[in-house]
Amino acid sequence: MGTVYVFFADGFEEMEAFAAVDILKRAGVNVAMVSVTPDEIVKGAHGISVLCDKNIVNCDFYDAEMLVLPGGLPGATTLNECEDLRKELLKQASANKAIAAICAAPMVLGNLGLLKGKKATCYPGFDKYLEGAEYTGAMVEKDGNFITGKGPGAAIEFGLALVEHLCGKEKMKELKTAMCLTK
């Protein structure tokens, strides 16, 4: 399996980003945290800073298995404005590889036209950016190789959906049990 790249911009939603990274790593997935800002240290919407593994300007995505966009503001807006990221998303989609976004970040996919004809969800009010998508309002929505999440409250379910897509249902169930998410 290749690498899952999770993108960070100042103002990212910590719960969404860290839950995805943590759950993927628990599943044994190779994860790289990528800054889209000039610095590898990125500050979240609630003041928590993270040291990313890479910077987008010197990152080669040849082994990208999945690209993940956390939400939060202004983080999602910065992701939307990052031309290098937009190019990678288009390449990933044309290669029919997985892309995931949560909260406000699905707007990036919507603005690129990647969600046309797909079921998708996002933070309430951001559905206006999901051009051509069928907005469901679900906590997590999967349509083909696209996975979208509603917001911070969906962070764990979103992370588990990423694992299920990459590693299968059994691995996802195993993690749910290990994380005390089952009765």
PDB file of C-alpha atoms in Angstrom:
ATOM      1  CA  MET A   1       0.000   0.000   0.000  1.00  0.00           C
ATOM      2  CA  GLY A   2       1.149   3.517  -0.726  1.00  0.00           C
ATOM      3  CA  THR A   3       0.968   6.568   1.499  1.00  0.00           C
ATOM      4  CA  VAL A   4      -1.980   8.561   2.783  1.00  0.00           C
ATOM      5  CA  TYR A   5      -1.191  12.278   2.645  1.00  0.00           C
ATOM      6  CA  VAL A   6      -3.038  14.509   5.126  1.00  0.00           C
ATOM      7  CA  PHE A   7      -2.816  18.227   4.363  1.00  0.00           C
ATOM      8  CA  PHE A   8      -2.431  20.919   7.004  1.00  0.00           C
ATOM      9  CA  ALA A   9      -2.955  24.682   6.771  1.00  0.00           C
ATOM     10  CA  ASP A  10      -3.070  27.219   9.599  1.00  0.00           C
ATOM     11  CA  GLY A  11      -6.543  27.101  11.110  1.00  0.00           C
ATOM     12  CA  PHE A  12      -7.098  23.372  10.504  1.00  0.00           C
ATOM     13  CA  GLU A  13      -9.623  21.609  12.747  1.00  0.00           C
ATOM     14  CA  GLU A  14      -7.471  19.628  15.164  1.00  0.00           C
ATOM     15  CA  MET A  15     -10.029  16.953  16.033  1.00  0.00           C
ATOM     16  CA  GLU A  16     -10.627  16.078  12.379  1.00  0.00           C
ATOM     17  CA  ALA A  17      -6.962  16.015  11.394  1.00  0.00           C
ATOM     18  CA  PHE A  18      -5.616  14.187  14.431  1.00  0.00           C
ATOM     19  CA  ALA A  19      -8.416  11.604  14.540  1.00  0.00           C
ATOM     20  CA  ALA A  20      -7.800  10.716  10.893  1.00  0.00           C
ATOM     21  CA  VAL A  21      -4.016  10.488  11.325  1.00  0.00           C
ATOM     22  CA  ASP A  22      -4.267   8.520  14.580  1.00  0.00           C
ATOM     23  CA  ILE A  23      -6.844   6.009  13.336  1.00  0.00           C
ATOM     24  CA  LEU A  24      -4.979   5.429  10.080  1.00  0.00           C
ATOM     25  CA  LYS A  25      -1.724   4.831  11.975  1.00  0.00           C
ATOM     26  CA  ARG A  26      -3.481   2.403  14.343  1.00  0.00           C
ATOM     27  CA  ALA A  27      -4.459   0.445  11.225  1.00  0.00           C
ATOM     28  CA  GLY A  28      -0.811   0.288  10.143  1.00  0.00           C
ATOM     29  CA  VAL A  29      -1.243   2.711   7.247  1.00  0.00           C
ATOM     30  CA  ASN A  30       1.729   4.834   6.161  1.00  0.00           C
ATOM     31  CA  VAL A  31       0.656   8.449   6.781  1.00  0.00           C
ATOM     32  CA  ALA A  32       2.469  11.663   5.872  1.00  0.00           C
ATOM     33  CA  MET A  33       1.365  14.999   7.297  1.00  0.00           C
ATOM     34  CA  VAL A  34       1.950  17.706   4.690  1.00  0.00           C
ATOM     35  CA  SER A  35       2.030  21.453   5.322  1.00  0.00           C
ATOM     36  CA  VAL A  36       0.697  23.704   2.576  1.00  0.00           C
ATOM     37  CA  THR A  37       2.195  26.739   4.331  1.00  0.00           C
ATOM     38  CA  PRO A  38       5.831  27.908   4.029  1.00  0.00           C
ATOM     39  CA  ASP A  39       6.635  26.334   7.419  1.00  0.00           C
ATOM     40  CA  GLU A  40       6.325  22.693   8.524  1.00  0.00           C
ATOM     41  CA  ILE A  41       4.872  23.876  11.848  1.00  0.00           C
ATOM     42  CA  VAL A  42       1.162  24.527  11.388  1.00  0.00           C
ATOM     43  CA  LYS A  43      -1.197  25.984  14.009  1.00  0.00           C
ATOM     44  CA  GLY A  44      -4.723  24.637  14.336  1.00  0.00           C
ATOM     45  CA  ALA A  45      -7.968  26.557  14.772  1.00  0.00           C
ATOM     46  CA  HIS A  46      -7.807  26.046  18.542  1.00  0.00           C
ATOM     47  CA  GLY A  47      -4.149  26.922  19.000  1.00  0.00           C
ATOM     48  CA  ILE A  48      -2.621  23.435  18.859  1.00  0.00           C
ATOM     49  CA  SER A  49       0.512  23.337  16.714  1.00  0.00           C
ATOM     50  CA  VAL A  50       1.797  20.330  14.799  1.00  0.00           C
ATOM     51  CA  LEU A  51       5.127  19.630  13.124  1.00  0.00           C
ATOM     52  CA  CYS A  52       4.329  18.176   9.705  1.00  0.00           C
ATOM     53  CA  ASP A  53       6.489  15.541   8.035  1.00  0.00           C
ATOM     54  CA  LYS A  54       6.754  17.381   4.733  1.00  0.00           C
ATOM     55  CA  ASN A  55       6.032  20.599   2.901  1.00  0.00           C
ATOM     56  CA  ILE A  56       3.935  20.460  -0.249  1.00  0.00           C
ATOM     57  CA  VAL A  57       6.551  22.323  -2.314  1.00  0.00           C
ATOM     58  CA  ASN A  58       9.126  19.549  -1.861  1.00  0.00           C
ATOM     59  CA  CYS A  59       6.781  16.589  -1.745  1.00  0.00           C
ATOM     60  CA  ASP A  60       6.449  13.943  -4.432  1.00  0.00           C
ATOM     61  CA  PHE A  61       3.092  12.173  -4.348  1.00  0.00           C
ATOM     62  CA  TYR A  62       4.122   9.248  -6.594  1.00  0.00           C
ATOM     63  CA  ASP A  63       2.884   6.739  -3.979  1.00  0.00           C
ATOM     64  CA  ALA A  64      -0.335   8.527  -2.984  1.00  0.00           C
ATOM     65  CA  GLU A  65      -2.966   5.995  -1.999  1.00  0.00           C
ATOM     66  CA  MET A  66      -5.317   8.630  -0.581  1.00  0.00           C
ATOM     67  CA  LEU A  67      -5.351  12.401  -0.065  1.00  0.00           C
ATOM     68  CA  VAL A  68      -7.111  13.694   3.070  1.00  0.00           C
ATOM     69  CA  LEU A  69      -8.268  17.263   3.711  1.00  0.00           C
ATOM     70  CA  PRO A  70      -9.245  18.220   7.277  1.00  0.00           C
ATOM     71  CA  GLY A  71     -11.659  21.099   7.736  1.00  0.00           C
ATOM     72  CA  GLY A  72     -11.534  24.103  10.013  1.00  0.00           C
ATOM     73  CA  LEU A  73     -11.281  27.757   9.175  1.00  0.00           C
ATOM     74  CA  PRO A  74      -9.331  29.408   7.781  1.00  0.00           C
ATOM     75  CA  GLY A  75      -7.537  26.099   7.089  1.00  0.00           C
ATOM     76  CA  ALA A  76     -10.014  24.814   4.506  1.00  0.00           C
ATOM     77  CA  THR A  77      -9.975  28.169   2.711  1.00  0.00           C
ATOM     78  CA  THR A  78      -6.181  28.023   2.518  1.00  0.00           C
ATOM     79  CA  LEU A  79      -6.354  24.466   1.168  1.00  0.00           C
ATOM     80  CA  ASN A  80      -8.829  25.693  -1.448  1.00  0.00           C
ATOM     81  CA  GLU A  81      -6.388  28.414  -2.547  1.00  0.00           C
ATOM     82  CA  CYS A  82      -3.314  26.139  -2.708  1.00  0.00           C
ATOM     83  CA  GLU A  83      -2.599  25.543  -6.403  1.00  0.00           C
ATOM     84  CA  ASP A  84      -0.138  22.708  -5.719  1.00  0.00           C
ATOM     85  CA  LEU A  85      -2.805  20.868  -3.733  1.00  0.00           C
ATOM     86  CA  ARG A  86      -5.485  21.512  -6.348  1.00  0.00           C
ATOM     87  CA  LYS A  87      -3.203  19.993  -9.024  1.00  0.00           C
ATOM     88  CA  GLU A  88      -2.567  16.910  -6.875  1.00  0.00           C
ATOM     89  CA  LEU A  89      -6.286  16.463  -6.214  1.00  0.00           C
ATOM     90  CA  LEU A  90      -7.037  16.568  -9.938  1.00  0.00           C
ATOM     91  CA  LYS A  91      -4.240  14.044 -10.634  1.00  0.00           C
ATOM     92  CA  GLN A  92      -5.502  11.767  -7.865  1.00  0.00           C
ATOM     93  CA  ALA A  93      -9.058  11.905  -9.194  1.00  0.00           C
ATOM     94  CA  SER A  94      -7.980  11.236 -12.783  1.00  0.00           C
ATOM     95  CA  ALA A  95      -6.017   8.201 -11.536  1.00  0.00           C
ATOM     96  CA  ASN A  96      -9.230   6.995  -9.839  1.00  0.00           C
ATOM     97  CA  LYS A  97      -7.580   7.040  -6.414  1.00  0.00           C
ATOM     98  CA  ALA A  98      -9.151   7.906  -3.066  1.00  0.00           C
ATOM     99  CA  ILE A  99      -9.781  11.443  -1.830  1.00  0.00           C
ATOM    100  CA  ALA A 100     -11.334  12.343   1.519  1.00  0.00           C
ATOM    101  CA  ALA A 101     -12.417  15.666   3.018  1.00  0.00           C
ATOM    102  CA  ILE A 102     -14.307  16.652   6.150  1.00  0.00           C
ATOM    103  CA  CYS A 103     -16.151  19.698   7.523  1.00  0.00           C
ATOM    104  CA  ALA A 104     -15.509  22.769   5.335  1.00  0.00           C
ATOM    105  CA  ALA A 105     -12.857  21.009   3.210  1.00  0.00           C
ATOM    106  CA  PRO A 106     -15.260  19.251   0.800  1.00  0.00           C
ATOM    107  CA  MET A 107     -15.686  22.731  -0.720  1.00  0.00           C
ATOM    108  CA  VAL A 108     -12.223  22.256  -2.257  1.00  0.00           C
ATOM    109  CA  LEU A 109     -13.462  19.151  -4.057  1.00  0.00           C
ATOM    110  CA  GLY A 110     -16.706  20.877  -5.013  1.00  0.00           C
ATOM    111  CA  ASN A 111     -14.878  23.884  -6.433  1.00  0.00           C
ATOM    112  CA  LEU A 112     -12.787  21.539  -8.588  1.00  0.00           C
ATOM    113  CA  GLY A 113     -15.932  19.817  -9.879  1.00  0.00           C
ATOM    114  CA  LEU A 114     -14.834  16.484  -8.408  1.00  0.00           C
ATOM    115  CA  LEU A 115     -18.115  15.822  -6.599  1.00  0.00           C
ATOM    116  CA  LYS A 116     -20.448  16.213  -9.583  1.00  0.00           C
ATOM    117  CA  GLY A 117     -22.973  13.392  -9.538  1.00  0.00           C
ATOM    118  CA  LYS A 118     -21.654  12.084  -6.209  1.00  0.00           C
ATOM    119  CA  LYS A 119     -23.260  11.871  -2.775  1.00  0.00           C
ATOM    120  CA  ALA A 120     -21.390  14.084  -0.320  1.00  0.00           C
ATOM    121  CA  THR A 121     -21.659  15.735   3.061  1.00  0.00           C
ATOM    122  CA  CYS A 122     -19.943  18.667   4.769  1.00  0.00           C
ATOM    123  CA  TYR A 123     -20.328  21.190   7.560  1.00  0.00           C
ATOM    124  CA  PRO A 124     -23.805  22.779   7.478  1.00  0.00           C
ATOM    125  CA  GLY A 125     -23.846  25.823   5.205  1.00  0.00           C
ATOM    126  CA  PHE A 126     -20.898  24.683   3.092  1.00  0.00           C
ATOM    127  CA  ASP A 127     -23.102  22.517   0.888  1.00  0.00           C
ATOM    128  CA  LYS A 128     -23.458  25.544  -1.412  1.00  0.00           C
ATOM    129  CA  TYR A 129     -19.874  24.817  -2.535  1.00  0.00           C
ATOM    130  CA  LEU A 130     -20.563  21.186  -3.464  1.00  0.00           C
ATOM    131  CA  GLU A 131     -21.366  21.976  -7.078  1.00  0.00           C
ATOM    132  CA  GLY A 132     -23.298  19.175  -8.745  1.00  0.00           C
ATOM    133  CA  ALA A 133     -23.143  16.887  -5.706  1.00  0.00           C
ATOM    134  CA  GLU A 134     -26.090  15.325  -3.932  1.00  0.00           C
ATOM    135  CA  TYR A 135     -25.768  16.751  -0.403  1.00  0.00           C
ATOM    136  CA  THR A 136     -26.939  14.149   2.127  1.00  0.00           C
ATOM    137  CA  GLY A 137     -26.163  15.769   5.486  1.00  0.00           C
ATOM    138  CA  ALA A 138     -24.932  12.385   6.755  1.00  0.00           C
ATOM    139  CA  MET A 139     -22.117  12.203   9.295  1.00  0.00           C
ATOM    140  CA  VAL A 140     -19.950  10.391   6.726  1.00  0.00           C
ATOM    141  CA  GLU A 141     -20.674   9.751   3.070  1.00  0.00           C
ATOM    142  CA  LYS A 142     -18.767   7.440   0.730  1.00  0.00           C
ATOM    143  CA  ASP A 143     -19.336   7.476  -3.006  1.00  0.00           C
ATOM    144  CA  GLY A 144     -16.800   5.538  -5.028  1.00  0.00           C
ATOM    145  CA  ASN A 145     -13.327   6.809  -4.151  1.00  0.00           C
ATOM    146  CA  PHE A 146     -14.656   9.940  -2.428  1.00  0.00           C
ATOM    147  CA  ILE A 147     -15.248  10.051   1.318  1.00  0.00           C
ATOM    148  CA  THR A 148     -16.680  13.165   2.954  1.00  0.00           C
ATOM    149  CA  GLY A 149     -17.438  13.955   6.583  1.00  0.00           C
ATOM    150  CA  LYS A 150     -19.746  16.448   8.272  1.00  0.00           C
ATOM    151  CA  GLY A 151     -17.568  17.987  10.976  1.00  0.00           C
ATOM    152  CA  PRO A 152     -15.732  17.500  14.293  1.00  0.00           C
ATOM    153  CA  GLY A 153     -18.437  15.221  15.697  1.00  0.00           C
ATOM    154  CA  ALA A 154     -17.898  12.862  12.766  1.00  0.00           C
ATOM    155  CA  ALA A 155     -14.095  12.747  13.105  1.00  0.00           C
ATOM    156  CA  ILE A 156     -13.818   9.210  14.488  1.00  0.00           C
ATOM    157  CA  GLU A 157     -16.440   7.797  12.112  1.00  0.00           C
ATOM    158  CA  PHE A 158     -14.624   9.563   9.260  1.00  0.00           C
ATOM    159  CA  GLY A 159     -11.271   8.064  10.296  1.00  0.00           C
ATOM    160  CA  LEU A 160     -12.821   4.604  10.474  1.00  0.00           C
ATOM    161  CA  ALA A 161     -14.330   5.075   6.997  1.00  0.00           C
ATOM    162  CA  LEU A 162     -10.837   5.834   5.681  1.00  0.00           C
ATOM    163  CA  VAL A 163      -9.537   2.615   7.240  1.00  0.00           C
ATOM    164  CA  GLU A 164     -12.448   0.603   5.844  1.00  0.00           C
ATOM    165  CA  HIS A 165     -11.785   1.970   2.359  1.00  0.00           C
ATOM    166  CA  LEU A 166      -8.058   1.196   2.515  1.00  0.00           C
ATOM    167  CA  CYS A 167      -7.877  -1.910   4.694  1.00  0.00           C
ATOM    168  CA  GLY A 168     -11.325  -3.492   4.584  1.00  0.00           C
ATOM    169  CA  LYS A 169     -14.313  -3.891   6.851  1.00  0.00           C
ATOM    170  CA  GLU A 170     -12.677  -6.450   9.166  1.00  0.00           C
ATOM    171  CA  LYS A 171      -9.754  -4.139  10.006  1.00  0.00           C
ATOM    172  CA  MET A 172     -12.204  -1.292  10.644  1.00  0.00           C
ATOM    173  CA  LYS A 173     -14.264  -3.508  13.000  1.00  0.00           C
ATOM    174  CA  GLU A 174     -11.093  -4.618  14.779  1.00  0.00           C
ATOM    175  CA  LEU A 175     -10.155  -0.973  15.385  1.00  0.00           C
ATOM    176  CA  LYS A 176     -13.661  -0.085  16.586  1.00  0.00           C
ATOM    177  CA  THR A 177     -13.394  -2.816  19.198  1.00  0.00           C
ATOM    178  CA  ALA A 178      -9.857  -1.838  20.235  1.00  0.00           C
ATOM    179  CA  MET A 179     -10.964   1.804  20.550  1.00  0.00           C
ATOM    180  CA  CYS A 180     -13.958   0.812  22.746  1.00  0.00           C
ATOM    181  CA  LEU A 181     -16.469   1.975  20.149  1.00  0.00           C
ATOM    182  CA  THR A 182     -18.549  -1.200  20.310  1.00  0.00           C
ATOM    183  CA  LYS A 183     -20.861  -2.464  23.021  1.00  0.00           C
TER     184      LYS A 183
END
